[in-house]
Coordinates of C-alpha atoms and ligand atoms in Angstrom, one line a residue:
M757 CA 45.7 9.8 -2.8
R758 CA 46.1 12.3 0.0
Q759 CA 43.3 14.9 -0.5
N760 CA 44.2 17.2 2.4
K761 CA 40.5 17.9 2.7
K762 CA 38.8 17.7 6.0
V763 CA 35.2 16.3 6.2
L764 CA 33.2 16.9 9.3
I765 CA 30.4 14.4 9.7
I766 CA 27.5 14.9 12.1
G767 CA 26.2 11.6 13.5
A768 CA 27.8 8.1 13.7
G769 CA 24.8 6.1 12.5
P770 CA 24.8 3.9 9.4
A771 CA 24.7 6.9 7.0
G772 CA 27.5 8.9 8.6
L773 CA 29.8 5.9 9.2
S774 CA 29.4 4.6 5.7
A775 CA 30.3 7.9 4.2
A776 CA 33.3 8.2 6.6
R777 CA 34.4 4.7 5.8
V778 CA 34.7 5.3 2.0
L779 CA 36.2 8.8 2.3
S780 CA 38.8 7.8 4.9
E781 CA 39.9 5.0 2.5
N782 CA 40.2 7.6 -0.3
G783 CA 42.6 10.0 1.5
Y784 CA 40.1 12.4 3.1
S785 CA 40.6 13.3 6.7
V786 CA 37.3 12.5 8.4
E787 CA 36.1 13.7 11.8
I788 CA 32.7 12.4 13.2
F789 CA 30.7 14.1 15.9
E790 CA 28.2 11.9 17.7
L791 CA 25.9 12.9 20.5
D792 CA 25.5 9.4 21.9
S793 CA 28.2 7.6 24.0
Q794 CA 28.5 4.9 21.3
V795 CA 28.2 4.6 17.5
G796 CA 25.4 3.0 15.4
G797 CA 22.6 5.5 15.8
M798 CA 19.2 3.8 15.9
S799 CA 21.0 0.7 14.6
K800 CA 23.3 0.2 17.6
S801 CA 23.1 -2.8 19.9
I802 CA 23.2 -2.4 23.7
E803 CA 23.8 -4.6 26.7
L804 CA 20.7 -5.2 28.9
F805 CA 20.0 -7.7 31.7
S806 CA 23.3 -9.4 30.8
Q807 CA 22.1 -10.0 27.2
I808 CA 22.3 -8.0 23.9
V809 CA 19.4 -6.2 22.3
D810 CA 18.8 -3.9 19.4
I811 CA 16.7 -0.8 19.2
G812 CA 13.6 -2.8 18.3
P813 CA 13.8 -5.3 15.4
H814 CA 16.7 -4.6 13.0
R815 CA 16.6 -6.9 10.0
F816 CA 19.1 -5.9 7.2
F817 CA 18.0 -6.7 3.7
S818 CA 19.1 -5.5 0.3
K819 CA 19.6 -7.1 -3.1
D820 CA 22.1 -4.4 -4.2
T821 CA 25.4 -6.3 -4.4
R822 CA 27.6 -3.4 -3.4
L823 CA 25.5 -2.7 -0.4
N824 CA 25.3 -6.4 0.6
D825 CA 29.1 -6.8 0.3
F826 CA 29.8 -3.6 2.2
W827 CA 27.5 -4.7 5.1
H828 CA 28.7 -8.3 5.2
I829 CA 32.4 -7.3 5.2
H830 CA 31.7 -5.3 8.4
T831 CA 30.2 -8.3 10.2
N832 CA 33.7 -9.8 10.1
G833 CA 32.0 -13.1 9.0
E834 CA 30.2 -13.3 12.4
Y835 CA 26.6 -13.5 11.1
E836 CA 23.9 -16.1 10.8
K837 CA 21.1 -16.7 8.4
V838 CA 17.9 -16.1 10.5
S839 CA 14.6 -17.5 9.3
R840 CA 12.1 -14.7 9.5
L841 CA 8.8 -15.2 11.2
T842 CA 6.6 -12.1 11.6
R843 CA 2.9 -12.4 12.3
I844 CA 0.0 -10.1 13.0
F845 CA -1.6 -10.4 16.4
Y846 CA -5.3 -9.7 15.9
N847 CA -8.2 -10.8 18.0
R848 CA -5.8 -12.8 20.2
K849 CA -4.9 -14.9 17.1
F850 CA -1.6 -14.9 15.1
F851 CA -2.0 -14.3 11.4
Y852 CA 0.9 -15.1 9.1
Y853 CA 2.1 -12.1 7.2
P854 CA 2.1 -12.2 4.2
L855 CA -1.3 -13.9 4.4
R856 CA -1.4 -17.6 3.9
G857 CA -4.7 -18.5 2.2
F858 CA -6.0 -21.3 4.5
D859 CA -4.5 -19.8 7.7
A860 CA -6.3 -16.4 7.2
L861 CA -9.5 -18.1 5.9
F862 CA -9.6 -20.3 9.0
K863 CA -8.8 -17.7 11.5
L864 CA -11.0 -14.9 10.1
G865 CA -13.8 -17.3 9.4
F866 CA -15.5 -18.0 6.1
V867 CA -17.9 -15.1 6.3
E868 CA -15.3 -12.5 7.1
S869 CA -12.9 -13.8 4.5
T870 CA -15.6 -13.7 1.8
L871 CA -16.4 -10.1 2.8
C872 CA -12.7 -9.2 2.5
V873 CA -12.4 -10.7 -1.0
L874 CA -15.6 -8.9 -2.1
S875 CA -14.3 -5.7 -0.6
Y876 CA -11.0 -6.2 -2.7
I877 CA -13.1 -6.8 -5.8
K878 CA -15.1 -3.6 -5.1
A879 CA -11.9 -1.6 -4.8
K880 CA -10.7 -3.0 -8.1
I881 CA -13.9 -2.0 -9.9
S882 CA -14.2 1.4 -8.2
P883 CA -10.8 2.4 -6.7
F884 CA -10.5 4.8 -3.8
K885 CA -9.4 8.3 -4.9
G886 CA -6.6 10.5 -3.5
D887 CA -3.0 10.0 -2.4
S888 CA -3.4 9.0 1.2
F889 CA -2.1 5.8 2.9
E890 CA -5.7 4.8 3.4
S891 CA -6.7 4.9 -0.3
W892 CA -3.4 3.3 -1.4
V893 CA -3.8 0.3 0.9
A894 CA -7.5 0.0 0.5
N895 CA -6.9 -0.2 -3.3
A896 CA -4.2 -2.9 -2.9
F897 CA -6.0 -5.1 -0.3
G898 CA -9.6 -3.9 -0.1
Y899 CA -11.0 -1.6 2.6
R900 CA -12.0 -4.5 4.9
L901 CA -8.6 -6.1 5.1
Y902 CA -7.0 -2.7 5.4
S903 CA -9.1 -1.9 8.4
I904 CA -8.3 -5.2 10.1
F905 CA -4.6 -5.5 9.4
F906 CA -3.2 -2.0 8.6
K907 CA -5.3 0.8 10.2
S908 CA -4.8 0.3 13.9
Y909 CA -1.0 -0.2 13.8
T910 CA -0.4 2.6 11.3
E911 CA -2.4 5.1 13.3
K912 CA -0.6 4.2 16.5
L913 CA 2.7 4.6 14.7
W914 CA 2.1 7.9 13.1
G915 CA -0.4 9.5 15.5
I916 CA -2.5 10.8 12.6
K917 CA -5.4 9.2 10.7
C918 CA -4.4 7.0 7.7
S919 CA -6.4 9.4 5.5
E920 CA -3.9 12.2 6.5
L921 CA -0.8 10.1 5.9
D922 CA 0.9 10.3 2.6
S923 CA 0.8 7.2 0.4
D924 CA 4.6 7.4 0.2
F925 CA 4.8 5.4 3.4
A926 CA 2.9 2.5 1.7
A927 CA 4.5 3.0 -1.6
Q928 CA 8.0 2.7 -0.1
R929 CA 7.3 -0.2 2.2
I930 CA 4.7 -2.4 0.4
K931 CA 5.1 -1.4 -3.2
G932 CA 4.3 -4.2 -5.7
L933 CA 2.4 -6.2 -3.1
N934 CA -1.4 -6.5 -3.1
L935 CA -4.0 -9.1 -2.1
Y936 CA -3.8 -10.9 -5.4
E937 CA 0.0 -11.2 -5.2
A938 CA -0.1 -12.3 -1.5
I939 CA -2.7 -15.0 -2.1
K940 CA -0.9 -16.1 -5.3
S941 CA 2.3 -16.4 -3.3
A942 CA 0.5 -18.2 -0.5
F943 CA -1.0 -20.9 -2.8
F944 CA 1.5 -21.1 -5.6
G945 CA 4.8 -19.7 -4.2
G946 CA 6.5 -16.7 -5.7
G947 CA 8.0 -18.4 -8.7
G948 CA 11.5 -17.8 -7.2
K949 CA 11.0 -14.1 -6.7
K950 CA 9.6 -12.5 -3.6
H951 CA 8.5 -9.1 -2.6
K952 CA 11.0 -7.4 -0.2
T953 CA 8.4 -7.5 2.6
L954 CA 8.0 -11.2 2.1
V955 CA 11.6 -12.3 2.3
D956 CA 11.8 -15.1 4.8
E957 CA 15.5 -15.4 5.5
F958 CA 18.0 -12.6 6.3
S959 CA 21.6 -12.3 7.5
Y960 CA 22.0 -11.0 11.0
P961 CA 25.2 -10.4 13.0
K962 CA 25.5 -13.0 15.8
K963 CA 25.9 -10.3 18.5
G964 CA 23.5 -7.8 17.3
C965 CA 23.1 -5.4 14.4
G966 CA 25.3 -2.8 16.0
V967 CA 28.4 -4.9 15.5
V968 CA 28.5 -3.8 11.9
Y969 CA 28.8 -0.2 13.0
E970 CA 31.3 -0.8 15.7
N971 CA 33.5 -2.5 13.1
M972 CA 33.0 0.4 10.7
K973 CA 34.2 2.7 13.4
Q974 CA 37.4 0.6 13.9
E975 CA 38.1 0.7 10.2
I976 CA 37.7 4.4 10.1
I977 CA 40.1 4.9 13.0
K978 CA 42.6 2.6 11.3
R979 CA 42.6 5.0 8.4
G980 CA 43.3 8.0 10.5
G981 CA 39.6 9.1 11.1
V982 CA 38.5 10.5 14.4
V983 CA 35.2 9.7 16.1
H984 CA 34.1 12.0 18.9
C985 CA 31.3 10.6 21.0
G986 CA 29.3 12.6 23.5
V987 CA 29.5 15.8 21.4
E988 CA 26.3 17.6 20.4
V989 CA 26.4 19.6 17.1
L990 CA 24.4 22.7 17.5
G991 CA 24.6 24.1 13.9
I992 CA 26.4 24.3 10.6
K993 CA 28.6 27.3 9.6
T994 CA 28.7 28.6 6.1
Q995 CA 30.4 31.5 4.3
S996 CA 29.3 32.7 0.9
K997 CA 27.0 29.6 0.9
K998 CA 29.9 27.2 1.3
A999 CA 30.1 24.9 4.3
V1000 CA 33.1 25.8 6.5
G1001 CA 32.5 24.2 9.9
I1002 CA 30.2 23.3 12.7
H1003 CA 29.3 24.7 16.2
T1004 CA 29.2 22.1 19.0
N1005 CA 28.7 22.1 22.7
K1006 CA 32.5 21.6 22.9
G1007 CA 33.4 24.5 20.6
E1008 CA 33.8 25.2 16.9
F1009 CA 35.4 23.0 14.3
S1010 CA 36.5 24.0 10.8
G1011 CA 36.4 21.8 7.8
D1012 CA 36.2 21.8 4.0
I1013 CA 33.1 19.6 3.7
V1014 CA 30.2 19.0 6.1
I1015 CA 27.9 15.9 6.0
S1016 CA 24.9 16.0 8.3
T1017 CA 22.8 13.0 9.4
A1018 CA 21.3 14.8 12.4
P1019 CA 17.6 15.8 12.3
F1020 CA 17.0 17.7 9.1
R1021 CA 14.8 20.4 10.5
D1022 CA 17.4 21.4 13.3
M1023 CA 20.4 21.6 11.0
V1024 CA 18.5 23.4 8.2
L1025 CA 17.3 26.0 10.7
S1026 CA 20.8 26.6 11.9
L1027 CA 21.9 27.8 8.4
E1028 CA 22.3 31.6 8.7
E1029 CA 22.5 32.1 5.0
L1030 CA 19.3 30.3 4.2
D1031 CA 16.2 32.3 3.2
S1032 CA 13.7 32.8 6.0
S1033 CA 10.8 31.5 3.9
V1034 CA 12.6 28.2 3.4
K1035 CA 13.3 28.0 7.1
E1036 CA 9.7 28.6 7.8
M1037 CA 8.9 25.5 5.6
A1038 CA 11.5 23.4 7.4
G1039 CA 10.1 24.4 10.7
R1040 CA 6.8 22.7 9.7
L1041 CA 8.4 19.3 9.2
K1042 CA 7.4 16.9 12.0
F1043 CA 9.1 14.0 13.6
R1044 CA 7.6 11.3 15.8
N1045 CA 9.2 9.7 18.8
T1046 CA 9.6 6.1 19.9
I1047 CA 9.4 4.6 23.4
L1048 CA 10.8 1.2 23.8
V1049 CA 10.0 -0.8 26.9
Y1050 CA 12.2 -3.9 27.3
V1051 CA 10.8 -6.6 29.4
E1052 CA 12.8 -9.6 30.6
V1053 CA 10.5 -12.6 30.8
G1054 CA 10.8 -16.0 32.5
D1055 CA 13.6 -18.4 32.8
S1056 CA 13.7 -22.1 32.0
R1057 CA 13.1 -23.1 35.6
I1058 CA 9.9 -21.2 36.0
S1059 CA 8.5 -21.8 32.5
L1060 CA 9.2 -25.6 32.5
S1061 CA 7.1 -26.0 35.7
N1062 CA 4.3 -24.1 33.9
S1063 CA 4.8 -25.6 30.5
S1064 CA 1.8 -27.1 28.7
P1065 CA 2.0 -30.2 26.5
Q1066 CA 1.4 -27.9 23.4
A1067 CA 4.6 -26.0 24.0
E1068 CA 6.8 -28.0 21.7
S1069 CA 9.4 -25.9 19.9
P1070 CA 12.6 -25.2 21.8
Q1071 CA 11.9 -21.5 21.9
T1072 CA 8.3 -21.7 23.1
K1073 CA 9.3 -24.4 25.7
E1074 CA 11.8 -22.1 27.5
T1075 CA 9.6 -19.1 27.8
Q1076 CA 6.3 -20.0 26.3
L1077 CA 6.4 -16.8 24.3
F1078 CA 5.6 -16.3 20.7
K1079 CA 8.2 -17.7 18.4
D1080 CA 8.3 -14.8 15.9
N1081 CA 11.2 -12.4 15.5
W1082 CA 8.6 -9.7 16.0
I1083 CA 4.8 -9.4 15.9
Y1084 CA 2.6 -6.5 14.8
V1085 CA -0.1 -5.9 17.3
H1086 CA -3.4 -4.8 15.7
S1087 CA -5.7 -4.2 18.6
K1088 CA -7.3 -1.2 20.1
D1089 CA -7.1 -2.8 23.6
T1090 CA -3.3 -2.7 23.7
Q1091 CA -1.2 0.5 23.4
T1092 CA 1.9 -1.2 21.9
G1093 CA 2.1 -1.6 18.1
R1094 CA 4.9 -4.0 17.8
I1095 CA 6.8 -6.5 20.0
T1096 CA 10.2 -8.0 19.3
N1097 CA 11.4 -11.3 21.0
F1098 CA 15.2 -11.2 20.9
A1099 CA 15.4 -14.8 22.0
N1100 CA 14.2 -15.7 18.5
W1101 CA 17.1 -14.0 16.6
T1102 CA 20.4 -15.6 17.6
K1103 CA 21.5 -17.7 20.6
D1104 CA 24.5 -15.4 21.0
L1105 CA 22.2 -12.4 21.9
Q1106 CA 21.1 -14.3 25.0
C1107 CA 24.8 -14.6 26.2
G1108 CA 24.0 -17.9 28.0
Q1109 CA 20.9 -16.5 29.9
D1110 CA 17.7 -18.5 29.9
S1111 CA 15.3 -15.6 30.0
A1112 CA 13.9 -13.8 26.9
I1113 CA 13.9 -10.1 26.4
L1114 CA 10.8 -8.6 24.7
C1115 CA 10.8 -5.1 23.3
L1116 CA 7.4 -3.3 23.2
E1117 CA 7.2 -0.2 21.0
Y1118 CA 5.1 2.8 21.6
W1119 CA 5.0 6.1 19.6
A1120 CA 4.2 9.6 20.7
N1121 CA 4.7 13.3 19.9
D1122 CA 6.6 15.6 22.3
D1123 CA 3.4 17.1 23.7
E1124 CA 1.6 13.8 24.2
A1125 CA 1.0 12.5 27.8
L1126 CA 2.6 9.1 26.9
W1127 CA 5.9 10.7 25.9
N1128 CA 6.1 12.5 29.3
L1129 CA 5.3 9.5 31.5
D1130 CA 8.1 8.3 33.8
D1131 CA 9.8 4.9 33.4
N1132 CA 7.6 3.3 36.1
A1133 CA 4.4 4.3 34.5
L1134 CA 5.6 3.1 31.0
S1135 CA 6.7 -0.2 32.4
E1136 CA 3.3 -0.7 34.0
I1137 CA 1.6 -0.1 30.6
A1138 CA 3.9 -2.6 28.9
K1139 CA 3.2 -5.2 31.6
R1140 CA -0.5 -4.7 31.3
D1141 CA -0.3 -5.0 27.5
L1142 CA 1.5 -8.3 27.8
L1143 CA -0.7 -9.8 30.5
E1144 CA -4.1 -8.7 29.2
S1145 CA -3.3 -9.9 25.7
K1146 CA -2.1 -13.2 27.3
L1147 CA 1.1 -12.9 25.4
V1148 CA 2.7 -13.5 28.7
A1149 CA 0.8 -16.0 30.9
D1150 CA 1.6 -14.8 34.3
S1151 CA 3.0 -11.7 36.0
S1152 CA 5.5 -13.8 38.0
L1153 CA 7.3 -14.5 34.7
I1154 CA 8.2 -10.8 34.4
K1155 CA 11.6 -10.2 35.9
N1156 CA 12.8 -6.8 34.8
T1157 CA 11.9 -3.8 32.7
S1158 CA 13.9 -1.0 31.2
V1159 CA 12.7 2.0 29.2
L1160 CA 14.5 3.8 26.3
K1161 CA 13.1 6.9 24.7
I1162 CA 14.2 7.8 21.2
H1163 CA 13.5 11.4 20.3
K1164 CA 12.8 12.0 16.6
S1165 CA 12.8 8.5 15.3
Y1166 CA 10.4 8.9 12.4
P1167 CA 10.1 11.7 9.8
V1168 CA 6.3 12.1 9.5
Y1169 CA 5.0 11.8 6.0
E1170 CA 1.9 14.0 6.5
R1171 CA -0.1 14.5 3.3
G1172 CA 1.4 17.4 1.3
Y1173 CA 4.8 17.2 3.1
K1174 CA 6.6 16.6 -0.2
D1175 CA 5.8 19.9 -1.7
N1176 CA 7.6 21.8 1.0
L1177 CA 10.4 19.3 1.3
H1178 CA 11.3 19.5 -2.4
K1179 CA 11.4 23.3 -2.2
I1180 CA 13.8 23.0 0.8
Y1181 CA 16.0 20.5 -1.1
K1182 CA 16.2 22.9 -4.0
A1183 CA 17.2 25.8 -1.8
L1184 CA 19.9 23.7 -0.2
D1185 CA 21.3 22.8 -3.6
S1186 CA 22.7 26.4 -3.7
F1187 CA 25.1 25.5 -0.8
K1188 CA 28.5 24.1 -1.7
D1189 CA 30.2 21.2 0.1
L1190 CA 27.2 20.6 2.3
Y1191 CA 25.3 17.3 2.3
F1192 CA 22.2 16.1 4.1
I1193 CA 21.9 12.3 4.2
G1194 CA 20.3 9.5 6.3
R1195 CA 16.8 8.9 7.8
N1196 CA 16.4 12.0 9.9
G1197 CA 19.2 13.8 8.1
S1198 CA 17.4 14.0 4.8
F1199 CA 13.8 13.5 6.1
K1200 CA 13.4 10.1 4.5
Y1201 CA 11.8 7.0 6.1
N1202 CA 15.0 5.0 5.5
N1203 CA 15.9 1.5 6.6
Q1204 CA 19.6 0.7 7.3
D1205 CA 20.2 -0.2 3.7
H1206 CA 18.9 3.1 2.4
S1207 CA 21.0 5.0 4.9
I1208 CA 24.1 3.0 4.1
L1209 CA 23.5 3.6 0.4
M1210 CA 23.1 7.3 1.0
G1211 CA 26.4 7.3 2.9
L1212 CA 28.2 5.4 0.0
M1213 CA 26.7 7.6 -2.6
C1214 CA 27.5 10.8 -0.8
A1215 CA 31.1 9.7 -0.7
D1216 CA 30.9 8.9 -4.4
K1217 CA 29.6 12.4 -5.1
I1218 CA 32.4 14.0 -3.1
L1219 CA 34.8 11.7 -5.1
G1220 CA 33.5 13.3 -8.2
R1221 CA 30.8 10.8 -9.4
E1222 CA 27.4 12.2 -10.5
C1223 CA 24.4 11.2 -8.4
D1224 CA 21.2 12.8 -7.0
L1225 CA 21.2 12.1 -3.3
W1226 CA 17.8 13.6 -2.7
H1227 CA 16.1 10.8 -4.7
I1228 CA 17.9 7.7 -3.5
N1229 CA 15.1 6.2 -1.5
T1230 CA 12.4 6.1 -4.1
D1231 CA 14.5 5.7 -7.2
Y1232 CA 16.5 3.0 -5.5
D1233 CA 13.4 1.1 -4.7
Y1234 CA 12.2 1.6 -8.2
Q1235 CA 15.3 0.0 -9.6
E1236 CA 14.7 -2.9 -7.3
G1237 CA 11.3 -3.2 -8.7
G1238 CA 10.0 -4.1 -5.2
K1239 CA 11.0 -7.7 -5.8
S1240 CA 13.9 -9.7 -4.5
E1241 CA 15.4 -13.0 -5.6
Ligands
FAD2402 C1 12.2 0.7 16.3 C2 12.9 0.7 15.0 C3 13.0 -0.4 14.2 C4 13.7 -0.4 13.1 N1 13.8 -1.6 12.3 C5 14.6 -1.6 11.2 C6 14.8 -2.9 10.5 O1 14.2 -3.9 10.8 N2 15.6 -2.8 9.5 C7 16.3 -1.7 9.1 O2 17.1 -1.8 8.1 N3 16.1 -0.6 9.7 C8 15.3 -0.5 10.8 N4 15.1 0.7 11.5 C9 15.7 1.9 10.9 C10 17.2 2.1 11.2 O3 17.4 2.2 12.6 C11 17.6 3.4 10.5 O4 17.3 3.4 9.2 C12 19.1 3.7 10.6 O5 19.6 3.6 11.9 C13 19.3 5.1 10.0 O6 20.6 5.5 10.0 P1 21.1 7.0 9.9 O7 22.5 7.0 10.0 O8 20.4 7.6 8.8 O9 20.4 7.7 11.2 P2 20.6 7.3 12.7 O10 20.7 5.9 13.0 O11 19.5 8.1 13.4 O12 22.0 8.0 13.1 C14 22.1 9.4 13.3 C15 23.1 9.7 14.4 O13 23.2 11.1 14.5 C16 23.3 11.4 15.9 N5 22.9 12.8 16.1 C17 21.7 13.3 16.0 N6 21.7 14.6 16.3 C18 23.0 14.9 16.6 C19 23.6 16.2 16.9 N7 22.9 17.3 17.0 N8 24.9 16.1 17.2 C20 25.6 15.0 17.0 N9 25.1 13.8 16.7 C21 23.8 13.8 16.5 C22 22.4 10.4 16.6 O14 22.7 10.2 17.9 C23 22.6 9.2 15.7 O15 23.7 8.4 16.3 C24 14.4 0.8 12.6 C25 14.3 1.9 13.4 C26 13.6 1.9 14.6 C27 13.5 3.2 15.4

């Protein structure tokens, strides 16, 4: 069983930890280097205002049995089934997503709904051409519905026009879903099968999604693995196109195999033996940043004195906030694109506190003014968004704010990005014992499940099983058929 091989892993997010977990169990000596002071990557949980929060909403879902078992084992049985409620906030009204026939009809009004259906029929008769996000969604839902429910959020998120965004984003996230399917599901149910986007219950660790990754770390350490936190990896060392080590801000480390989950562009550019034309292509790949503004709202004392007779559900009674896990905000008047309410996930996240913590998401590039604002200015934007939209009734309910900036959180699927990316992947295939996995690590818009799967399959590959790591995301979704039981 003892392999006597040392594996150096860059990054302790879901992908790096999953690979380390399997390899450490199979006799490899693993050493993980993590920039942050804790593990979990973008899927960590943190303590804030005496409660627990995630980095925005983190719903885990997969119908792959191996993946589900692997994830559930690492909750140590401490998880709950959470009913999912996610709506679109548009025109100060909440629309169920997926659309519910009468709900959407009533809230959009008869005339607008009829125009939406006509626009869908038009797209069926004469489809939009091209491979942009805009044409993909307009063909699936009709242009009118696309411009109401998809355009504003998507353009805020990516910072480019939907016509410049590759259809991959839509294909990966809403594949198999269209207006007809959504309406059919709304009126007649899904016949036992549901699109992944429509799944209405999910498992969630009672104390935050990061618990899974803290538990993975413990299992790795039990098997002799080492996890260094607070270490920045600056580059990967190769000799004769074979990985032999890494450079870090704490010195050099040698190993037999290197797995990177750090931003793809940076690590690819660090390879001295890589052709300069390939590096030039890698240099053109773009990442988008996320700004999270956490806002602590209300407590039962304040909100009960303000409560209206309509506020009936326990969650709305305490804080009078929306009862969704998260909402998408489709409005040009607010800068935020999505808001999570952690009080609607599990009671344990609140750690006995009465207040609710909201998390407002903003996105920006390095050179945008928003990214360079200080915490006070960002908190003011978040407060204004909440108050002007009336999502929070009164400024006296806002108790605290805290800002978290995540550099390089989304690989940008600009139209045409794939051509370059596939050439880079091909060039990297000529390197031995070097693997690039994970969301930023392989430049794929992964969820946790995809990153865990990449970690597991990378370990499989090192253990001698055949698999093509570059195509996990799309092929894997394809096997799922976009439907879940
Ligand atoms: C706002 C938001 C909401 C999300 N919602 C969901 C959701 O609902 N469901 C879901 O499944 N997924 C969700 N995700 C995606 C999920 O967070 C990621 O898919 C997952 O964390 C990716 O895991 P990873 O290991 O590939 O990368 P990461 O989580 O990014 O981990 C990579 C690690 O590498 C470290 N690192 C980077 N550079 C270096 C370096 N030079 N040296 C050392 N260490 C380095 C980082 O600090 C990080 O810890 C969301 C993400 C965001 C930002």
